[in-house]
Coordinates of C-alpha atoms in Angstrom, one line a residue:
Chain H
X1 CA 223.9 97.3 -40.5
X2 CA 226.2 100.3 -41.2
X3 CA 229.0 100.7 -38.9
X4 CA 229.2 103.6 -36.6
X5 CA 232.1 105.7 -36.6
X6 CA 234.2 105.9 -33.4
X7 CA 234.4 109.7 -32.8
X8 CA 237.8 110.8 -31.0
X9 CA 237.1 113.4 -27.9
X10 CA 240.4 115.9 -28.2
X11 CA 241.5 116.4 -24.7
X12 CA 244.4 118.3 -23.1
X13 CA 247.7 116.5 -22.3
X14 CA 248.6 117.6 -18.7
X15 CA 251.3 115.6 -16.7
X16 CA 251.2 112.6 -19.1
X17 CA 247.3 112.4 -18.9
X18 CA 244.6 113.4 -21.4
X19 CA 242.2 115.0 -19.0
X20 CA 239.0 117.3 -20.1
X21 CA 239.4 120.9 -19.4
X22 CA 238.5 121.5 -15.8
X23 CA 236.0 124.3 -17.3
X24 CA 234.1 121.5 -19.3
X25 CA 234.3 123.7 -22.6
X26 CA 235.1 122.9 -25.8
X27 CA 234.9 124.8 -29.1
X28 CA 234.5 123.5 -32.6
X29 CA 237.4 123.1 -35.2
X30 CA 236.8 123.4 -38.9
X31 CA 238.6 121.8 -41.7
X32 CA 240.2 124.0 -44.4
X33 CA 237.1 123.6 -46.4
X34 CA 234.9 125.1 -43.7
X35 CA 233.1 121.7 -42.7
X36 CA 233.0 120.9 -38.9
X37 CA 235.9 118.5 -37.8
X38 CA 235.7 118.0 -34.3
X39 CA 235.6 119.7 -30.7
X40 CA 238.7 120.7 -29.2
X41 CA 238.7 121.3 -25.5
X42 CA 238.9 125.0 -24.5
X43 CA 241.6 125.2 -21.5
X44 CA 241.0 127.7 -18.6
X45 CA 243.6 129.5 -16.5
X46 CA 243.0 126.4 -14.2
X47 CA 244.1 124.0 -16.6
X48 CA 247.2 126.3 -17.2
X49 CA 247.8 126.4 -13.5
X50 CA 247.6 122.3 -13.5
X51 CA 249.9 122.3 -16.3
X52 CA 252.6 124.5 -14.7
X53 CA 252.6 122.4 -11.4
X54 CA 253.0 119.4 -13.6
X55 CA 255.9 120.9 -15.6
X56 CA 257.5 122.0 -12.3
X57 CA 257.0 118.2 -10.8
X58 CA 258.6 116.9 -14.1
X59 CA 261.4 119.4 -14.4
X60 CA 263.8 117.9 -11.6
X61 CA 263.8 114.4 -13.1
X62 CA 264.2 115.7 -16.8
X63 CA 266.8 118.3 -16.1
X64 CA 269.2 115.7 -14.4
X65 CA 268.9 113.2 -16.9
X66 CA 272.0 113.2 -18.8
X67 CA 272.0 114.9 -22.0
X68 CA 272.8 111.8 -23.8
X69 CA 269.6 110.3 -22.4
X70 CA 267.5 113.2 -23.5
X71 CA 268.7 113.1 -26.9
X72 CA 267.5 109.5 -26.9
X73 CA 264.1 110.3 -25.8
X74 CA 263.7 112.9 -28.3
X75 CA 265.1 110.7 -30.8
X76 CA 262.3 108.0 -29.8
X77 CA 259.6 110.7 -30.3
X78 CA 260.7 111.2 -34.0
X79 CA 260.6 107.3 -34.4
X80 CA 257.2 106.8 -33.2
X81 CA 256.0 110.1 -35.0
X82 CA 257.7 108.4 -38.4
X83 CA 255.2 105.5 -37.7
X84 CA 252.1 107.6 -37.7
X85 CA 253.0 109.5 -41.3
X86 CA 249.9 108.8 -42.8
X87 CA 247.6 110.2 -40.0
X88 CA 249.6 113.4 -39.8
X89 CA 249.7 113.8 -43.4
X90 CA 245.8 113.5 -43.7
X91 CA 245.4 115.6 -40.9
X92 CA 247.5 118.7 -42.5
X93 CA 245.6 118.2 -45.7
X94 CA 242.1 118.4 -43.6
X95 CA 243.3 121.4 -41.7
X96 CA 245.3 123.4 -44.6
X97 CA 243.9 122.6 -48.0
X98 CA 247.4 121.5 -49.0
X99 CA 248.5 118.9 -51.3
X100 CA 249.7 115.6 -50.5
X101 CA 253.4 116.5 -51.7
X102 CA 253.3 119.8 -49.2
X103 CA 251.8 117.7 -46.4
X104 CA 254.6 115.3 -46.7
X105 CA 257.1 118.2 -46.8
X106 CA 255.9 119.4 -43.6
X107 CA 255.7 115.9 -42.0
X108 CA 258.9 115.2 -43.3
X109 CA 260.5 118.4 -41.7
X110 CA 258.7 118.0 -38.4
X111 CA 260.4 114.6 -38.0
X112 CA 263.6 115.6 -39.2
X113 CA 263.3 118.5 -36.8
X114 CA 262.9 116.0 -33.8
X115 CA 265.9 114.2 -34.9
X116 CA 267.9 117.6 -35.5
X117 CA 267.3 118.5 -31.7
X118 CA 268.0 115.0 -30.7
X119 CA 271.2 115.5 -32.2
X120 CA 272.0 118.8 -30.5
X121 CA 271.0 117.4 -26.6
X122 CA 274.8 116.4 -26.1
X123 CA 276.5 119.3 -28.1
X124 CA 274.9 122.4 -27.0
X125 CA 277.0 122.7 -23.9
X126 CA 280.2 122.1 -26.1
X127 CA 279.1 125.0 -28.2
X128 CA 277.7 127.6 -26.2
X129 CA 280.0 126.7 -23.0
X130 CA 283.6 125.7 -22.2
X131 CA 286.6 126.6 -20.8
X132 CA 287.3 130.3 -20.4
X133 CA 291.1 131.8 -20.4
X134 CA 291.2 133.6 -17.6
X135 CA 294.3 135.9 -16.3
X136 CA 294.9 134.0 -12.7
X137 CA 295.6 130.5 -11.4
X138 CA 292.3 129.3 -12.1
X139 CA 290.4 126.6 -14.0
X140 CA 287.1 128.4 -15.3
X141 CA 284.5 127.1 -17.3
X142 CA 280.9 128.1 -18.4
X143 CA 278.1 125.4 -18.7
X144 CA 274.5 126.1 -19.8
X145 CA 271.9 124.8 -17.8
X146 CA 268.4 124.9 -18.0
X147 CA 266.1 127.6 -16.5
X148 CA 262.7 125.7 -15.5
X149 CA 259.5 125.6 -17.0
X150 CA 258.8 127.3 -20.1
X151 CA 255.5 128.7 -21.3
X152 CA 255.1 128.4 -25.0
X153 CA 252.8 129.8 -27.5
X154 CA 253.1 127.6 -30.6
X155 CA 252.6 129.4 -33.8
X156 CA 250.2 128.4 -36.7
X157 CA 251.2 125.2 -38.6
X158 CA 249.7 122.4 -37.0
X159 CA 252.6 119.8 -36.5
X160 CA 256.1 121.5 -37.6
X161 CA 254.8 124.8 -35.9
X162 CA 254.7 122.9 -32.6
X163 CA 257.7 120.6 -33.2
X164 CA 259.8 123.7 -33.9
X165 CA 259.1 125.5 -30.9
X166 CA 258.6 122.2 -28.2
X167 CA 261.7 120.4 -29.2
X168 CA 264.4 123.1 -28.8
X169 CA 262.9 124.1 -25.2
X170 CA 263.0 120.2 -23.8
X171 CA 266.1 119.2 -25.7
X172 CA 268.3 121.4 -23.0
X173 CA 266.4 120.1 -20.0
X174 CA 263.5 122.5 -19.4
X175 CA 259.6 121.5 -19.3
X176 CA 257.1 123.3 -21.1
X177 CA 253.5 124.1 -21.2
X178 CA 252.8 124.8 -24.8
X179 CA 249.6 126.6 -26.4
X180 CA 248.8 124.8 -29.2
X181 CA 247.8 127.2 -32.5
X182 CA 244.1 128.0 -31.9
X183 CA 242.9 127.5 -35.6
X184 CA 244.7 123.9 -35.7
X185 CA 244.7 122.3 -32.3
X186 CA 243.6 118.6 -33.1
X187 CA 247.5 117.7 -34.9
X188 CA 248.7 119.3 -31.6
X189 CA 246.9 116.6 -29.7
X190 CA 247.9 113.9 -31.9
X191 CA 251.2 114.6 -31.4
X192 CA 250.8 114.8 -27.9
X193 CA 249.7 110.8 -28.2
X194 CA 253.0 110.4 -30.0
X195 CA 254.6 111.9 -26.9
X196 CA 252.7 109.7 -24.5
X197 CA 253.7 106.8 -26.2
X198 CA 257.2 107.5 -26.5
X199 CA 259.8 107.6 -23.7
X200 CA 259.1 110.9 -22.7
X201 CA 258.3 111.2 -18.9
X202 CA 255.0 112.7 -18.0
X203 CA 254.8 116.4 -17.3
X204 CA 257.9 117.6 -19.5
X205 CA 255.5 118.6 -22.3
X206 CA 251.9 119.7 -21.4
X207 CA 249.7 120.7 -24.1
X208 CA 246.7 123.1 -24.0
X209 CA 244.2 124.0 -26.5
X210 CA 242.1 127.0 -26.6
X211 CA 242.1 130.8 -26.6
X212 CA 245.6 132.4 -26.4
X213 CA 244.6 135.6 -25.5
X214 CA 242.6 134.0 -22.4
X215 CA 245.3 131.5 -21.2
X216 CA 248.8 133.1 -22.0
X217 CA 248.4 136.2 -19.7
X218 CA 248.1 133.8 -16.8
X219 CA 251.2 131.8 -18.0
X220 CA 253.0 135.0 -18.5
X221 CA 252.2 136.3 -14.9
X222 CA 252.6 132.9 -13.1
X223 CA 255.7 133.5 -11.0
X224 CA 256.6 129.6 -11.1
X225 CA 257.2 129.9 -15.0
X226 CA 260.8 130.8 -15.9
X227 CA 260.6 131.7 -19.9
X228 CA 258.2 132.5 -22.3
X229 CA 258.3 131.9 -25.9
X230 CA 256.0 134.1 -27.6
X231 CA 256.5 132.9 -31.3
X232 CA 252.7 132.2 -32.0
X233 CA 251.6 135.6 -30.8
X234 CA 250.5 137.4 -33.9
X235 CA 248.8 140.5 -32.0
X236 CA 251.4 142.9 -31.1
X237 CA 249.2 144.4 -28.4
X238 CA 249.1 141.1 -26.4
X239 CA 252.8 140.4 -27.1
X240 CA 253.7 143.4 -25.4
X241 CA 251.0 142.7 -22.5
X242 CA 252.7 139.4 -22.0
X243 CA 256.2 140.6 -22.0
X244 CA 255.3 143.1 -19.4
X245 CA 253.6 140.2 -17.1
X246 CA 256.7 138.2 -17.5
X247 CA 259.3 141.1 -16.4
X248 CA 257.7 140.7 -13.1
X249 CA 259.9 137.7 -12.2
X250 CA 262.3 138.5 -14.9
X251 CA 261.2 135.4 -17.2
X252 CA 263.5 134.6 -20.2
X253 CA 261.1 135.8 -23.3
X254 CA 261.6 135.4 -27.0
X255 CA 259.5 137.9 -28.7
X256 CA 257.6 136.9 -31.8
X257 CA 258.9 137.4 -35.2
X258 CA 258.4 136.2 -38.8
X259 CA 260.1 132.9 -39.3
X260 CA 260.3 130.4 -42.0
X261 CA 259.7 127.2 -40.1
X262 CA 261.2 125.3 -42.7
X263 CA 264.7 126.7 -43.0
X264 CA 267.3 125.5 -40.3
X265 CA 266.5 127.1 -37.2
X266 CA 268.3 129.6 -35.3
X267 CA 270.4 128.6 -32.3
X268 CA 268.4 130.9 -29.9
X269 CA 265.5 128.7 -29.7
X270 CA 267.6 126.5 -27.6
X271 CA 269.9 129.4 -25.8
X272 CA 267.2 131.6 -25.1
X273 CA 266.1 129.4 -22.2
X274 CA 269.4 128.4 -21.2
X275 CA 271.5 130.2 -18.3
X276 CA 275.2 129.9 -17.9
X277 CA 276.8 128.9 -14.7
X278 CA 280.5 129.9 -14.6
X279 CA 282.6 127.9 -12.2
X280 CA 286.1 129.4 -11.0
X281 CA 288.2 126.7 -9.5
X282 CA 291.7 127.5 -8.1
X283 CA 294.4 125.1 -9.8
X284 CA 298.3 125.1 -9.5
X285 CA 300.1 126.4 -6.3
Chain L
X1 CA 223.3 112.9 11.8
X2 CA 223.7 110.7 14.8
X3 CA 221.9 110.4 17.9
X4 CA 223.4 109.7 21.2
X5 CA 221.6 107.7 23.8
X6 CA 223.5 109.3 26.1
X7 CA 221.7 111.7 28.8
X8 CA 224.0 113.8 31.2
X9 CA 223.3 111.4 33.8
X10 CA 224.6 108.5 31.8
X11 CA 227.8 110.5 30.7
X12 CA 228.8 111.0 34.3
X13 CA 228.3 107.4 35.3
X14 CA 229.9 106.2 32.3
X15 CA 233.4 106.5 34.2
X16 CA 232.5 104.8 37.3
X17 CA 234.0 101.4 36.3
X18 CA 235.6 99.6 33.6
X19 CA 232.5 98.0 32.9
X20 CA 230.3 101.0 32.9
X21 CA 233.0 102.8 30.3
X22 CA 232.8 99.6 28.2
X23 CA 229.0 99.6 28.3
X24 CA 228.9 103.4 27.5
X25 CA 231.3 103.2 24.7
X26 CA 229.9 100.2 23.1
X27 CA 226.5 101.6 23.4
X28 CA 227.4 104.6 21.3
X29 CA 225.7 104.0 18.0
X30 CA 227.7 102.7 15.2
X31 CA 229.1 104.7 12.5
X32 CA 227.7 104.2 8.7
X33 CA 230.9 103.9 7.0
X34 CA 229.6 104.7 3.7
X35 CA 227.3 107.5 4.6
X36 CA 230.0 109.1 6.7
X37 CA 232.4 108.8 3.6
X38 CA 229.5 109.9 1.3
X39 CA 228.8 113.1 3.3
X40 CA 232.7 113.8 3.7
X41 CA 232.9 113.6 0.1
X42 CA 229.9 115.6 -0.5
X43 CA 230.8 118.3 1.6
X44 CA 234.2 118.7 -0.2
X45 CA 232.4 119.4 -3.5
X46 CA 231.4 122.8 -2.1
X47 CA 232.5 125.6 -4.3
X48 CA 234.2 128.4 -2.4
X49 CA 235.4 131.3 -4.0
X50 CA 236.5 135.1 -3.9
X51 CA 235.8 137.0 -0.7
X52 CA 234.4 133.5 1.2
X53 CA 237.9 131.6 -0.1
X54 CA 240.1 134.9 1.1
X55 CA 238.1 134.5 4.5
X56 CA 238.7 130.6 4.4
X57 CA 242.5 131.0 3.8
X58 CA 243.0 133.7 6.5
X59 CA 241.2 131.6 8.9
X60 CA 243.1 128.5 7.9
X61 CA 246.4 130.2 8.4
X62 CA 245.3 131.3 12.0
X63 CA 244.6 127.7 12.6
X64 CA 247.9 126.1 11.6
X65 CA 249.8 124.7 14.4
X66 CA 253.1 124.7 12.5
X67 CA 254.9 121.5 13.0
X68 CA 258.5 120.2 13.1
X69 CA 258.8 116.5 14.4
X70 CA 261.9 115.3 12.8
X71 CA 264.8 113.4 14.7
X72 CA 267.0 115.7 12.8
X73 CA 265.5 119.0 14.2
X74 CA 267.9 121.6 15.3
X75 CA 267.5 124.8 17.4
X76 CA 268.2 126.7 14.3
X77 CA 265.3 125.0 12.4
X78 CA 262.7 125.8 15.4
X79 CA 264.0 129.4 15.4
X80 CA 263.5 129.5 11.6
X81 CA 259.9 128.1 12.0
X82 CA 258.9 130.3 15.0
X83 CA 260.1 133.3 12.8
X84 CA 257.7 131.8 10.0
X85 CA 254.5 131.2 12.8
X86 CA 254.8 134.7 13.8
X87 CA 255.2 136.5 10.5
X88 CA 254.2 133.8 7.4
X89 CA 254.4 135.9 4.8
X90 CA 257.1 138.9 5.4
X91 CA 256.2 141.0 2.4
X92 CA 252.7 141.4 3.7
X93 CA 251.8 142.7 7.1
X94 CA 248.2 141.9 6.7
X95 CA 249.1 138.2 6.9
X96 CA 247.8 136.9 10.1
X97 CA 250.0 134.7 12.5
X98 CA 249.5 131.0 13.0
X99 CA 248.2 129.5 16.1
X100 CA 251.3 127.7 17.4
X101 CA 254.0 125.9 16.6
X102 CA 254.5 122.2 17.6
X103 CA 257.9 120.6 18.4
X104 CA 259.3 118.0 20.8
X105 CA 259.9 118.6 24.4
X106 CA 263.4 119.7 24.3
X107 CA 262.9 122.1 21.9
X108 CA 260.2 124.0 24.1
X109 CA 262.6 126.4 25.7
X110 CA 264.2 127.4 22.4
X111 CA 260.6 127.8 20.6
X112 CA 259.4 129.9 23.7
X113 CA 262.2 132.0 23.7
X114 CA 261.9 133.0 19.7
X115 CA 258.0 133.5 20.4
X116 CA 258.5 135.8 23.1
X117 CA 256.1 138.6 23.0
X118 CA 253.8 137.3 20.4
X119 CA 250.6 135.4 20.7
X120 CA 251.9 132.5 18.9
X121 CA 251.8 129.5 21.5
X122 CA 254.0 126.6 21.7
X123 CA 252.7 123.0 21.8
X124 CA 255.0 120.1 22.7
X125 CA 254.6 116.7 21.8
X126 CA 254.9 114.5 25.0
X127 CA 254.0 110.9 26.5
X128 CA 256.7 108.9 24.3
X129 CA 255.6 110.4 21.3
X130 CA 254.7 108.8 18.5
X131 CA 254.3 105.3 19.7
X132 CA 253.1 106.2 23.3
X133 CA 255.0 103.0 24.5
X134 CA 256.5 103.6 27.7
X135 CA 255.4 103.4 31.3
X136 CA 253.2 105.5 32.9
X137 CA 255.7 107.5 35.1
X138 CA 258.1 108.2 32.0
X139 CA 255.0 109.6 30.0
X140 CA 254.2 111.8 33.1
X141 CA 257.6 113.1 33.6
X142 CA 257.8 114.0 29.8
X143 CA 254.7 116.0 30.2
X144 CA 255.6 117.6 33.2
X145 CA 259.2 118.4 32.0
X146 CA 257.3 120.1 28.7
X147 CA 255.1 122.1 30.9
X148 CA 257.7 123.2 33.0
X149 CA 259.9 124.7 30.0
X150 CA 257.0 126.6 29.4
X151 CA 254.6 124.7 26.7
X152 CA 251.2 125.9 26.4
X153 CA 249.7 123.1 24.8
X154 CA 250.6 119.4 25.3
X155 CA 250.1 117.0 22.4
X156 CA 249.7 113.4 24.2
X157 CA 249.1 110.0 22.4
X158 CA 247.0 107.5 23.7
X159 CA 248.0 104.0 24.2
X160 CA 246.7 102.4 21.3
X161 CA 247.5 98.7 22.2
X162 CA 245.6 99.2 25.4
X163 CA 242.4 100.8 23.7
X164 CA 242.6 98.4 20.9
X165 CA 242.5 95.1 23.4
X166 CA 239.4 97.0 25.3
X167 CA 241.3 98.2 28.2
X168 CA 239.3 101.4 28.0
X169 CA 239.8 102.6 31.8
X170 CA 243.4 102.3 31.5
X171 CA 243.6 104.8 28.7
X172 CA 240.9 106.9 30.7
X173 CA 243.1 107.1 33.9
X174 CA 246.4 107.6 31.7
X175 CA 244.6 110.7 30.0
X176 CA 243.4 111.7 33.2
X177 CA 246.7 111.8 34.9
X178 CA 248.4 113.4 32.1
X179 CA 246.0 116.1 32.2
X180 CA 246.9 116.5 35.9
X181 CA 250.6 116.7 34.9
X182 CA 249.7 119.4 32.3
X183 CA 248.6 122.0 35.0
X184 CA 247.3 125.0 33.1
X185 CA 248.4 123.9 29.5
X186 CA 245.9 122.6 27.1
X187 CA 245.7 119.2 26.6
X188 CA 245.3 117.5 23.1
X189 CA 244.9 113.9 22.7
X190 CA 246.1 112.1 19.7
X191 CA 244.1 108.9 18.4
X192 CA 246.5 107.8 15.9
X193 CA 243.2 107.0 13.9
X194 CA 245.3 105.2 11.3
X195 CA 246.0 102.5 13.6
X196 CA 242.3 102.7 14.9
X197 CA 241.0 100.4 12.2
X198 CA 237.4 101.5 12.3
X199 CA 235.3 104.4 12.4
X200 CA 233.2 103.0 15.5
X201 CA 236.5 103.0 17.3
X202 CA 237.4 106.8 16.5
X203 CA 233.9 107.4 17.9
X204 CA 234.8 105.7 20.8
X205 CA 238.1 107.2 21.4
X206 CA 236.9 110.5 21.3
X207 CA 234.3 110.1 24.0
X208 CA 236.9 108.4 26.1
X209 CA 239.1 111.4 25.6
X210 CA 236.5 114.1 26.1
X211 CA 235.2 112.2 29.3
X212 CA 238.8 112.3 30.5
X213 CA 238.6 116.1 30.1
X214 CA 240.9 116.6 26.8
X215 CA 240.5 120.1 25.6
X216 CA 241.2 119.2 22.1
X217 CA 241.0 115.7 20.1
X218 CA 243.3 115.1 17.2
X219 CA 243.4 112.7 14.7
X220 CA 247.2 111.4 14.2
X221 CA 250.8 112.0 14.8
X222 CA 251.6 112.3 11.5
X223 CA 253.9 109.3 11.4
X224 CA 251.4 106.7 10.4
X225 CA 249.7 106.3 7.1
X226 CA 246.5 107.1 6.7
X227 CA 246.9 110.2 8.8
X228 CA 244.0 112.8 8.9
X229 CA 241.2 112.0 6.7
X230 CA 237.9 113.7 5.8
X231 CA 235.8 110.9 7.3
X232 CA 237.8 110.5 10.4
X233 CA 237.4 114.1 10.9
X234 CA 234.0 114.0 10.3
X235 CA 233.3 111.4 13.1
X236 CA 235.3 113.4 15.5
X237 CA 233.4 116.6 14.6
X238 CA 229.9 114.8 15.5
X239 CA 231.6 113.7 18.2
X240 CA 232.2 116.9 19.8
X241 CA 229.1 118.4 18.8
X242 CA 227.4 115.4 20.6
X243 CA 229.4 115.9 23.6
X244 CA 228.6 119.5 23.6
X245 CA 224.8 118.9 23.6
X246 CA 225.0 116.2 26.3
X247 CA 227.4 118.1 28.7
X248 CA 227.5 121.6 27.7
X249 CA 231.3 121.6 27.6
X250 CA 233.1 122.3 24.1
X251 CA 236.0 120.4 22.7
X252 CA 238.5 121.2 19.9
X253 CA 239.3 119.1 17.0
X254 CA 242.9 119.1 15.2
X255 CA 243.4 117.1 12.2
X256 CA 247.1 116.4 11.4
X257 CA 249.2 114.6 8.9
X258 CA 248.5 114.7 5.1
X259 CA 246.9 118.1 4.8
X260 CA 248.9 119.6 2.1
X261 CA 246.8 122.0 -0.1
X262 CA 244.7 125.0 0.6
X263 CA 242.0 123.0 -1.2
X264 CA 242.0 120.2 1.5
X265 CA 242.2 122.9 4.0
X266 CA 239.0 124.6 2.9
X267 CA 237.1 121.2 2.7
X268 CA 238.0 120.6 6.4
X269 CA 236.5 124.2 7.3
X270 CA 233.5 123.6 5.2
X271 CA 233.0 120.4 7.1
X272 CA 233.2 122.1 10.4
X273 CA 230.8 124.6 9.7
X274 CA 228.3 122.0 8.6
X275 CA 229.0 119.1 11.1
X276 CA 230.1 120.9 14.6
X277 CA 228.8 124.5 13.6
X278 CA 230.0 128.0 13.5
X279 CA 231.2 128.0 16.9
X280 CA 234.2 125.6 15.9
X281 CA 235.5 128.1 13.1
X282 CA 237.8 129.7 15.6
X283 CA 241.6 128.7 16.2
X284 CA 240.6 128.1 19.8
X285 CA 238.4 125.0 18.6
X286 CA 239.8 123.8 15.2
X287 CA 243.6 123.5 14.5
X288 CA 245.6 122.2 11.4
X289 CA 248.6 120.1 12.6
X290 CA 250.7 120.8 9.4
X291 CA 253.8 121.9 8.0
X292 CA 253.7 122.1 4.2
X293 CA 250.2 123.2 4.1
X294 CA 251.3 126.8 5.4
X295 CA 253.2 127.3 1.9
X296 CA 250.3 126.5 -0.2
X297 CA 248.0 128.8 1.8
X298 CA 250.4 131.5 1.4
X299 CA 250.8 130.7 -2.2
X300 CA 246.7 131.0 -2.6
X301 CA 246.8 134.2 -0.7
X302 CA 249.2 135.6 -2.8
X303 CA 247.2 134.7 -5.8
X304 CA 243.9 136.3 -4.5
X305 CA 245.9 139.8 -3.4
X306 CA 248.1 140.0 -6.6
X307 CA 246.2 138.4 -9.3
X308 CA 248.8 136.2 -10.4
X309 CA 250.0 132.7 -9.7
X310 CA 252.8 132.3 -7.1
X311 CA 255.6 129.6 -6.7
X312 CA 257.3 127.7 -4.5
X313 CA 260.2 130.2 -5.0
X314 CA 258.5 132.8 -3.0
X315 CA 258.0 130.8 0.1
X316 CA 260.4 129.2 2.6
X317 CA 261.8 125.6 2.2
X318 CA 261.2 124.1 5.2

């Protein structure tokens, strides 16, 4: 007797769980050759709201972990991802019609990117903060602090795109809600499974799949979101609307622009969502 | 639906003696536990959207007894709470005030002064809240103190020990005595349903308090888990509905403790409408004992008026 395949239901990743969309909707995802691959959940604004709530709840615990510990947790994501290399390579080849060698390049880059940011966790404060020379009897120093909940629109590039935008945000202690690339949502959920089985606390990363044009405006106008990374927004009109909505509560916004994801990432992926606390402390006397 | 075997005459005779009261309370039909829980869960699935939701949120805000019952309460905290009760959302003059603030008796003068000139009432918990473990004269003095200080409403706790050991007349007489001490103030009777074990006991306690002349019956102190739940409130709503049918008198209901989200509050309002009836959809007849609920209601209200989700940075920390 022939064996029936066990088909996977791709769901969302919110607060460490994998719920279906509250709306019950899904949309078909095709492989690069046009054939049907699977259905992905189509998140609604309520899923976005739930995700923000989960991210907010996780913020207190995640941002107060020591930077060293956050680095270890992100390194652990890389470890678990490494053990799923074959799955990622196969998925990338289905999604993008690329060669095995290209797929390997992307998976290598994505895992290396995680290790790269894991290393940054306890070094960023030394690079962008430090003691300031002031003309007075004060010890004056600045320290970068996380902003809070950051909403991220991930660029195309099923695996590397997502890792490149999520890792820098959480490395510094923020929590995030990320809208996965609309045509390639499945690998994002596979990566969510990696995060769920590593040491990352639930709610630090929340992955939504679905229409960017539908969900992003709700995140941009949400008053409990502190930052907005628009890297994956390709429509300039939408980007503009989102920036305007985000201005309401002075969100920190990173504008979309052309970027080579394989190149070493710019520092502002991290610094954009940090705020600097400067302390003046009297000394001497 | 419940049917009571009580007629007007049996209600008036019920409190004649300990035996008669026991006969009456134990003669009340038993609560179908599974049925009550299913009915409550079923009513909780109703979809309340747009204009109905806006109505429900404003009504729920008007029904809130904004509560602070901590050992660490200070005069400053009570004044802050009073200011919030009068104007929950300072950025929006169309936002209604809450029904009352609920404090310990020693805070009543401060609350009264802070609320002067507004329609917000002052409720005080009395009778050795929250355990109710004190002699009757102490409980009565506690009540009289709060009333003297200007409390408009008194939230008393029943003696759960006496109730559970079946000394119903003792509980009845205590409620009657406290009601007398209340003079003009409204009396809310707290059952602490988390300690009553069964829904049958909740139904009996409801009838007992209503027979003794309670203006309101209230689920919990908020100090014991579980506090207010939908099925318990359902049983109490059935009791006030049946009591009005039997005697013509209307009694209010106040779930307190554990109601934190607008969605929960709306579920309660649906249940009030479906079980007790529209007459109870009024701050005079239904209240929420809550503190954090108000913030969630305000955030939801803001979402409806501005179209954007609000956040905890835009409401007070209390």
